Amino acid sequence: MRVANITGRTLACLLTLALLGGPVAAQSRNTTETSLRVTVYDPNGALIAGAQIELLTKAGAVVQTAAADERGVAVFTKLAAGKFFLRVAAQGFEPQTLGDVSLRGGANTRDVHLAIADVKEDVTVAPDARERKTDPRGDAFSSVLTADQIAQLPDDPDEMQQVLEQMAGPGATIRVNGFRGGKLPPKSQIREIRFRRNPYAAEFHEEGFRSVDILTKPGTDNIHASFNFGFRDEALAARAAFAPRRAPEQTRRTGFTLDVPLWPEHTSLFINGDSNVGYDSKTILAALPDGTFNGTVRRPSRTLNLGARLEHVLTKTHTLRAEYQRNAVRQDNLGVGDFSLFDRAYTSDTAEHVLRAVDSGLLTEKLVNEFRFQARWQSAAARSASNAPAIQVLNAFTRGGAGLDSDRHVSEYEVGDSIDFAYKQNTMRAGVLAEVGRYQSRDARNTNGTFTFASLADFRANRPTTYTQRAGDSAVALTQTQLGAYWQDDWRARKSLTLSFGVRYEWQNHLRDHNNFAPRAGLAWSPFKQGGTTIRAGAGAFYDWFGADTYEQTLRINGARQRETVINNPGFPDPFAGGSALVLPASRYVVAPDLQLPYVAQASVGVEQDLLKRFRLMSEYRFQRGVHLLRGRNLNAPLAPGFARPDPTAGNVIQVESSANSTRHEWNVGLGPGIGKIGGRAFWFINYTLAKTTNDADGAFALPANNYDLSSERGPAANDIRQRFFAMFDMRLTKSVRIANFFNVFSAPPYTITTGRDDNGDTVSNDRPFGLTRNSARGAAQWNMSTRLSYRFGWGKPKAAAGGSGPRMIAIRVDGEGGGVSGLPGGQSKRWNMEFYAQAFNLFNHVNRINYTGVLTSPFYGQAIAALPGRRMETGIKFSF
């Protein structure tokens, strides 16, 4: 019943937005101003983004120029009625000139269908540089990887995602055809990867300065398929830095894609699948009572991802995309490694189903609409290998059962709708997004109990600090609803200046806080006639959701459904047998009654400069302030060591509250190819970031060392990496050989120094030495270089060139700031193609130490006890046609 009501409200919002278009259209019809809306299509009916359009007089003089946005639409305003010529061109398509274009007073529309050009043809259309660089919906706000560069990314979807996140920078959001989550599509089915720099658009929920949009291919008129196999083994890998010997490791990855035209020029089906079967090893380094133990554990894993996508032209102005994904992962021997011994192992099983649908097209001659729907179902289970009580000697060793016995079932539904319309010099977008999630879980965590010891000496003396154990019914079910609505206006104030304004509203049940308006504003200014300099600035607010998993814990451990028993100074192995044992009443988790949605206020100003018409230099300063961030606090901790608790009838009362704050200063510099220089024989990009992030807490359940002095928690954030450097270089060595290199450098991450004891009696061993803040110590810097070398050759003419029917399918190249995609699908230039590749991760086998120990009582204090993987080599083969 609740879901039905929510759906009804959502449909009402969508209907309201549609009705709003009526007055806009009516107003346009009642004015004498003449406007022209041009929509550009390819032969399959798919919209062509970036097409260059010129409106000319009968004498051939250019009246206005424009570039089609990502929906293939360009709008001309402030025109005079009369007859004109219309010239349209896009890379990879035959240019077209329409004569006798008659414009009447009011709104006019034209649909242009471009034919596929010969592959060797080169179309160059150069719009006004200042207009292009100040168009927030154009290519000036993005960089695009070409098909050849996409082909050089790692073949494993998870590894490819990691590289894209490194290229985009910290906090980047990845979307596939507008959707978050799920698995990335195979490289051969990707049309383009676009890095966007338009952080203040009101349509975005997430804060950040760059997002990654992955667009799949819109259709095909020929059958295309590919098969690939990759192999990795310890014989080609280096020994892990802290392992006593080279440990077993193997990966066997197989994949396939199949692109089928079901109805020529109307419907295409894309199918893909990939399987990854193998194992890796985790290093164990622990200090036991009888000496140091150093070993490895083998961790098997199996992954199977399947997907199918249907692209269909519904009408002349509407296209439909439907997609299904099934992703499953099983992993064994998790939880073992670092200080944790073999009996800490547990198994994880996850299965996910994703269903997506998108309908986009014209509602009226003035309105472009996109409707999106996504359903996601996920089941996850975790099982411990041992049911023994856990024994944790802080940063020395941990043994016993992992304490995991859980099942979680998630059903999430997302419905969104956006409408684009133009009025005079304004291009506007409005939309709504509704998300409904149903969460059912059973989490019997720590039901066998955990003993915590401050040091090895205390363990030898059978003197634990605390004993904790949960009991009761752990089953919880809840429904969470989230709603967002936005409006965005990009106003072309003049040819060289665009001002953007917008506002977003967000609402979430379970909270009393409903005043969540997030204003956004930005500008793009190209002050000089040549258009070589662009200044961008903006500011805005971004809310974050109160996570369902956080709320779920407060429902579960509420002191009634499930209870947490805590014993100070327990006996061992019987926790109740200690002479000084103090058994506290049941502990519980609660949500602060005045909890508010966290939000981030951010602002930025930056300059982009063309250098010698070959390079582009980008420099930007960014500031963020987090407000009402979530943290945990024990409301019933002792007022001082040895004092009674405020409520002696209760144990720990852990409250999730929105009282934390954060600040971040960031300066980013990027250097890359200039206009039109991306692609070709070589591509490179360099990015450097200098930043400082300070906050009060690192999570909703992160407890302070002193619950009555929260100011002492102010310190570097857990992700406070002061300096980051990334460089990418991709080059075609010969006609068939290509090499890509990725180089990363990170400065030392922080970690916290603690005494290892519970001197204030709050049952948490996170006390710090006097005068030290959180994350006051630093580990070691890290750097890594990876490379991929490929050899590709082909034979036979492409099917269309050999006389097959139907147009050849080529990927669209978007000309302008970021370049674009070129060539045939997957970089193919022959009918049959073979590729051999070798890729290396951490090519120089540099030791990147991690997991530094900050516990003063640990034998490893101040030392790293683990490292990132050493050099790993992979070879593979891919066949496609």
CSV table of C-alpha atoms in Angstrom, one decimal, residues 61-312:
chain,number,residue,atom,x,y,z
A,61,ALA,CA,25.6,34.8,-44.9
A,62,VAL,CA,25.7,33.0,-41.6
A,63,VAL,CA,22.9,34.2,-39.2
A,64,GLN,CA,23.6,31.9,-36.2
A,65,THR,CA,25.6,28.8,-35.4
A,66,ALA,CA,25.0,26.2,-32.7
A,67,ALA,CA,26.1,22.7,-31.6
A,68,ALA,CA,23.6,20.0,-30.8
A,69,ASP,CA,23.5,19.1,-27.1
A,70,GLU,CA,23.7,15.5,-25.8
A,71,ARG,CA,20.1,15.0,-26.9
A,72,GLY,CA,20.9,16.1,-30.5
A,73,VAL,CA,19.0,19.4,-30.1
A,74,ALA,CA,20.0,22.9,-31.0
A,75,VAL,CA,17.8,26.0,-30.6
A,76,PHE,CA,18.0,29.3,-32.6
A,77,THR,CA,16.2,32.3,-31.1
A,78,LYS,CA,15.6,36.0,-31.9
A,79,LEU,CA,15.1,35.3,-35.6
A,80,ALA,CA,13.2,37.2,-38.3
A,81,ALA,CA,10.5,35.3,-40.2
A,82,GLY,CA,11.6,34.4,-43.8
A,83,LYS,CA,13.4,31.8,-45.8
A,84,PHE,CA,16.8,30.4,-44.9
A,85,PHE,CA,19.3,27.7,-45.6
A,86,LEU,CA,20.2,25.1,-42.9
A,87,ARG,CA,23.6,23.4,-43.0
A,88,VAL,CA,24.2,20.4,-40.6
A,89,ALA,CA,27.4,18.4,-40.3
A,90,ALA,CA,28.8,15.8,-37.8
A,91,GLN,CA,32.0,13.8,-37.8
A,92,GLY,CA,31.3,10.4,-39.5
A,93,PHE,CA,28.2,11.5,-41.3
A,94,GLU,CA,27.4,13.1,-44.7
A,95,PRO,CA,26.8,16.8,-44.3
A,96,GLN,CA,23.4,18.0,-45.4
A,97,THR,CA,22.1,21.4,-46.5
A,98,LEU,CA,18.4,22.1,-46.4
A,99,GLY,CA,17.2,24.8,-48.8
A,100,ASP,CA,14.0,26.8,-48.6
A,101,VAL,CA,13.6,26.6,-44.8
A,102,SER,CA,10.6,28.8,-44.2
A,103,LEU,CA,10.3,30.3,-40.7
A,104,ARG,CA,7.0,31.7,-39.6
A,105,GLY,CA,6.5,33.9,-36.5
A,106,GLY,CA,6.6,31.8,-33.3
A,107,ALA,CA,8.2,28.4,-32.8
A,108,ASN,CA,9.5,26.3,-35.7
A,109,THR,CA,11.0,22.8,-35.7
A,110,ARG,CA,13.0,20.8,-38.2
A,111,ASP,CA,14.2,17.2,-38.0
A,112,VAL,CA,17.4,16.4,-39.9
A,113,HIS,CA,18.5,12.8,-40.6
A,114,LEU,CA,22.2,12.5,-41.6
A,115,ALA,CA,23.5,9.6,-43.7
A,116,ILE,CA,26.6,7.6,-42.8
A,117,ALA,CA,29.7,9.1,-44.5
A,118,ASP,CA,32.5,7.1,-46.0
A,119,VAL,CA,34.9,6.1,-43.3
A,120,LYS,CA,37.7,8.2,-44.8
A,121,GLU,CA,35.7,11.4,-45.1
A,122,ASP,CA,36.8,14.2,-42.7
A,123,VAL,CA,34.1,16.7,-41.7
A,124,THR,CA,35.3,19.8,-39.9
A,125,VAL,CA,32.9,22.5,-38.6
A,126,ALA,CA,34.2,25.2,-36.3
A,127,PRO,CA,31.6,27.1,-34.3
A,128,ASP,CA,32.4,30.3,-32.5
A,129,ALA,CA,35.1,29.4,-29.9
A,130,ARG,CA,33.6,31.5,-27.2
A,131,GLU,CA,30.1,30.1,-27.6
A,132,ARG,CA,31.5,26.6,-27.5
A,133,LYS,CA,33.6,27.1,-24.4
A,134,THR,CA,30.8,28.7,-22.4
A,135,ASP,CA,28.1,26.2,-23.3
A,136,PRO,CA,27.6,24.1,-20.1
A,137,ARG,CA,25.8,21.3,-22.1
A,138,GLY,CA,28.5,21.2,-24.8
A,139,ASP,CA,31.9,19.6,-25.1
A,140,ALA,CA,33.8,22.5,-23.4
A,141,PHE,CA,32.7,21.1,-20.1
A,142,SER,CA,33.9,17.6,-20.8
A,143,SER,CA,36.7,15.4,-22.2
A,144,VAL,CA,36.0,12.3,-24.2
A,145,LEU,CA,38.0,9.1,-24.7
A,146,THR,CA,38.2,7.8,-28.2
A,147,ALA,CA,37.4,4.2,-29.2
A,148,ASP,CA,41.2,3.4,-29.4
A,149,GLN,CA,41.8,4.8,-26.0
A,150,ILE,CA,38.8,2.9,-24.5
A,151,ALA,CA,40.3,-0.3,-26.0
A,152,GLN,CA,43.5,0.3,-24.1
A,153,LEU,CA,41.8,0.4,-20.7
A,154,PRO,CA,42.0,-2.8,-18.5
A,155,ASP,CA,39.9,-5.6,-19.7
A,156,ASP,CA,38.4,-6.5,-16.4
A,157,PRO,CA,35.3,-4.3,-15.7
A,158,ASP,CA,36.3,-3.8,-12.0
A,159,GLU,CA,39.9,-2.8,-12.9
A,160,MET,CA,38.6,-0.5,-15.7
A,161,GLN,CA,36.4,1.2,-13.2
A,162,GLN,CA,39.3,1.8,-10.8
A,163,VAL,CA,41.3,3.4,-13.7
A,164,LEU,CA,38.4,5.7,-14.6
A,165,GLU,CA,38.0,6.8,-11.0
A,166,GLN,CA,41.7,7.6,-10.8
A,167,MET,CA,41.4,9.6,-14.1
A,168,ALA,CA,38.4,11.5,-12.9
A,169,GLY,CA,39.8,12.3,-9.4
A,170,PRO,CA,38.5,11.6,-5.8
A,171,GLY,CA,34.8,11.5,-5.3
A,172,ALA,CA,33.8,11.1,-9.0
A,173,THR,CA,30.5,9.5,-9.8
A,174,ILE,CA,30.2,7.0,-12.7
A,175,ARG,CA,27.0,6.7,-14.6
A,176,VAL,CA,26.2,4.3,-17.4
A,177,ASN,CA,23.5,5.8,-19.7
A,178,GLY,CA,22.5,8.0,-16.8
A,179,PHE,CA,22.2,5.2,-14.2
A,180,ARG,CA,24.5,4.7,-11.2
A,181,GLY,CA,25.4,1.2,-9.9
A,182,GLY,CA,25.6,-2.1,-11.7
A,183,LYS,CA,28.5,-3.3,-13.8
A,184,LEU,CA,30.3,-1.4,-16.5
A,185,PRO,CA,29.5,-2.6,-20.0
A,186,PRO,CA,32.2,-4.4,-22.1
A,187,LYS,CA,34.6,-2.1,-23.9
A,188,SER,CA,33.4,-3.1,-27.3
A,189,GLN,CA,29.8,-1.9,-26.6
A,190,ILE,CA,30.9,1.5,-25.3
A,191,ARG,CA,30.3,4.4,-27.6
A,192,GLU,CA,32.1,7.0,-25.6
A,193,ILE,CA,33.4,7.8,-22.1
A,194,ARG,CA,32.9,11.4,-21.2
A,195,PHE,CA,34.5,13.2,-18.2
A,196,ARG,CA,32.1,16.1,-17.3
A,197,ARG,CA,33.1,19.2,-15.4
A,198,ASN,CA,29.7,20.8,-14.6
A,199,PRO,CA,29.4,20.3,-10.9
A,200,TYR,CA,26.6,22.8,-10.2
A,201,ALA,CA,23.9,21.4,-12.5
A,202,ALA,CA,20.8,21.0,-10.4
A,203,GLU,CA,20.0,17.6,-11.9
A,204,PHE,CA,22.9,16.0,-9.9
A,205,HIS,CA,22.4,14.8,-6.4
A,206,GLU,CA,26.0,14.0,-5.7
A,207,GLU,CA,28.6,16.7,-4.8
A,208,GLY,CA,31.9,16.6,-6.6
A,209,PHE,CA,33.7,18.3,-9.4
A,210,ARG,CA,33.8,15.7,-12.1
A,211,SER,CA,31.6,12.8,-13.2
A,212,VAL,CA,32.1,10.0,-15.6
A,213,ASP,CA,29.4,9.3,-18.1
A,214,ILE,CA,29.6,6.1,-20.1
A,215,LEU,CA,27.3,5.9,-23.2
A,216,THR,CA,26.7,2.7,-25.0
A,217,LYS,CA,26.3,2.3,-28.7
A,218,PRO,CA,22.8,3.2,-29.9
A,219,GLY,CA,22.2,0.5,-32.6
A,220,THR,CA,23.7,-1.7,-35.3
A,221,ASP,CA,22.7,-2.9,-38.8
A,222,ASN,CA,25.1,-5.8,-38.9
A,223,ILE,CA,25.9,-8.7,-36.6
A,224,HIS,CA,29.0,-8.0,-34.4
A,225,ALA,CA,30.5,-10.3,-31.9
A,226,SER,CA,33.6,-10.6,-29.8
A,227,PHE,CA,35.3,-13.3,-27.6
A,228,ASN,CA,38.1,-12.7,-25.2
A,229,PHE,CA,40.2,-14.7,-22.7
A,230,GLY,CA,42.7,-13.4,-20.2
A,231,PHE,CA,45.1,-15.3,-17.9
A,232,ARG,CA,47.1,-14.3,-14.9
A,233,ASP,CA,49.2,-16.6,-12.7
A,234,GLU,CA,51.7,-16.3,-9.9
A,235,ALA,CA,54.4,-17.4,-12.3
A,236,LEU,CA,54.1,-13.9,-13.9
A,237,ALA,CA,53.7,-12.1,-10.5
A,238,ALA,CA,56.2,-10.8,-8.0
A,239,ARG,CA,56.2,-12.0,-4.3
A,240,ALA,CA,54.1,-9.9,-2.1
A,241,ALA,CA,56.1,-7.5,0.1
A,242,PHE,CA,55.2,-9.1,3.5
A,243,ALA,CA,54.8,-12.7,2.3
A,244,PRO,CA,57.4,-15.3,3.3
A,245,ARG,CA,57.3,-16.7,-0.3
A,246,ARG,CA,55.5,-16.2,-3.6
A,247,ALA,CA,51.9,-17.0,-2.9
A,248,PRO,CA,49.5,-18.8,-5.2
A,249,GLU,CA,47.5,-16.5,-7.6
A,250,GLN,CA,45.5,-17.2,-10.7
A,251,THR,CA,42.8,-15.5,-12.8
A,252,ARG,CA,41.0,-17.0,-15.8
A,253,ARG,CA,38.7,-14.4,-17.3
A,254,THR,CA,36.5,-15.1,-20.3
A,255,GLY,CA,33.9,-12.9,-22.0
A,256,PHE,CA,31.8,-12.4,-25.0
A,257,THR,CA,29.6,-9.8,-26.7
A,258,LEU,CA,26.9,-10.2,-29.4
A,259,ASP,CA,25.3,-7.3,-31.3
A,260,VAL,CA,22.3,-8.3,-33.4
A,261,PRO,CA,20.0,-6.1,-35.6
A,262,LEU,CA,16.5,-7.5,-34.9
A,263,TRP,CA,14.7,-5.0,-37.1
A,264,PRO,CA,16.9,-3.0,-39.5
A,265,GLU,CA,17.1,0.7,-38.6
A,266,HIS,CA,14.7,0.2,-35.7
A,267,THR,CA,15.7,-2.5,-33.2
A,268,SER,CA,19.1,-3.8,-32.0
A,269,LEU,CA,19.9,-6.3,-29.3
A,270,PHE,CA,23.2,-6.3,-27.4
A,271,ILE,CA,24.2,-9.3,-25.3
A,272,ASN,CA,27.3,-9.6,-23.1
A,273,GLY,CA,28.8,-11.9,-20.4
A,274,ASP,CA,32.0,-12.2,-18.5
A,275,SER,CA,33.3,-14.8,-16.0
A,276,ASN,CA,36.2,-14.4,-13.7
A,277,VAL,CA,37.4,-17.6,-11.8
A,278,GLY,CA,40.5,-17.6,-9.8
A,279,TYR,CA,42.2,-17.0,-6.5
A,280,ASP,CA,44.6,-14.6,-4.9
A,281,SER,CA,46.5,-14.6,-1.6
A,282,LYS,CA,46.4,-12.4,1.5
A,283,THR,CA,49.4,-12.0,3.8
A,284,ILE,CA,49.2,-12.6,7.5
A,285,LEU,CA,51.6,-10.9,9.9
A,286,ALA,CA,50.7,-11.4,13.6
A,287,ALA,CA,52.5,-11.3,16.9
A,288,LEU,CA,51.5,-14.4,18.9
A,289,PRO,CA,52.4,-15.2,22.5
A,290,ASP,CA,55.1,-17.6,21.3
A,291,GLY,CA,56.5,-15.4,18.5
A,292,THR,CA,55.7,-13.7,15.2
A,293,PHE,CA,53.7,-15.6,12.6
A,294,ASN,CA,54.1,-14.8,8.9
A,295,GLY,CA,52.1,-16.7,6.3
A,296,THR,CA,49.5,-16.4,3.5
A,297,VAL,CA,46.0,-17.7,2.8
A,298,ARG,CA,44.5,-18.5,-0.6
A,299,ARG,CA,41.2,-16.7,-1.3
A,300,PRO,CA,39.1,-18.3,-4.1
A,301,SER,CA,36.5,-16.2,-5.9
A,302,ARG,CA,34.0,-16.7,-8.7
A,303,THR,CA,32.3,-13.9,-10.7
A,304,LEU,CA,29.6,-14.2,-13.4
A,305,ASN,CA,28.1,-11.2,-15.0
A,306,LEU,CA,25.4,-11.4,-17.8
A,307,GLY,CA,23.7,-8.5,-19.6
A,308,ALA,CA,21.3,-7.8,-22.4
A,309,ARG,CA,20.3,-4.4,-23.8
A,310,LEU,CA,17.6,-3.6,-26.3
A,311,GLU,CA,17.6,-0.3,-28.4
A,312,HIS,CA,14.4,0.4,-30.2
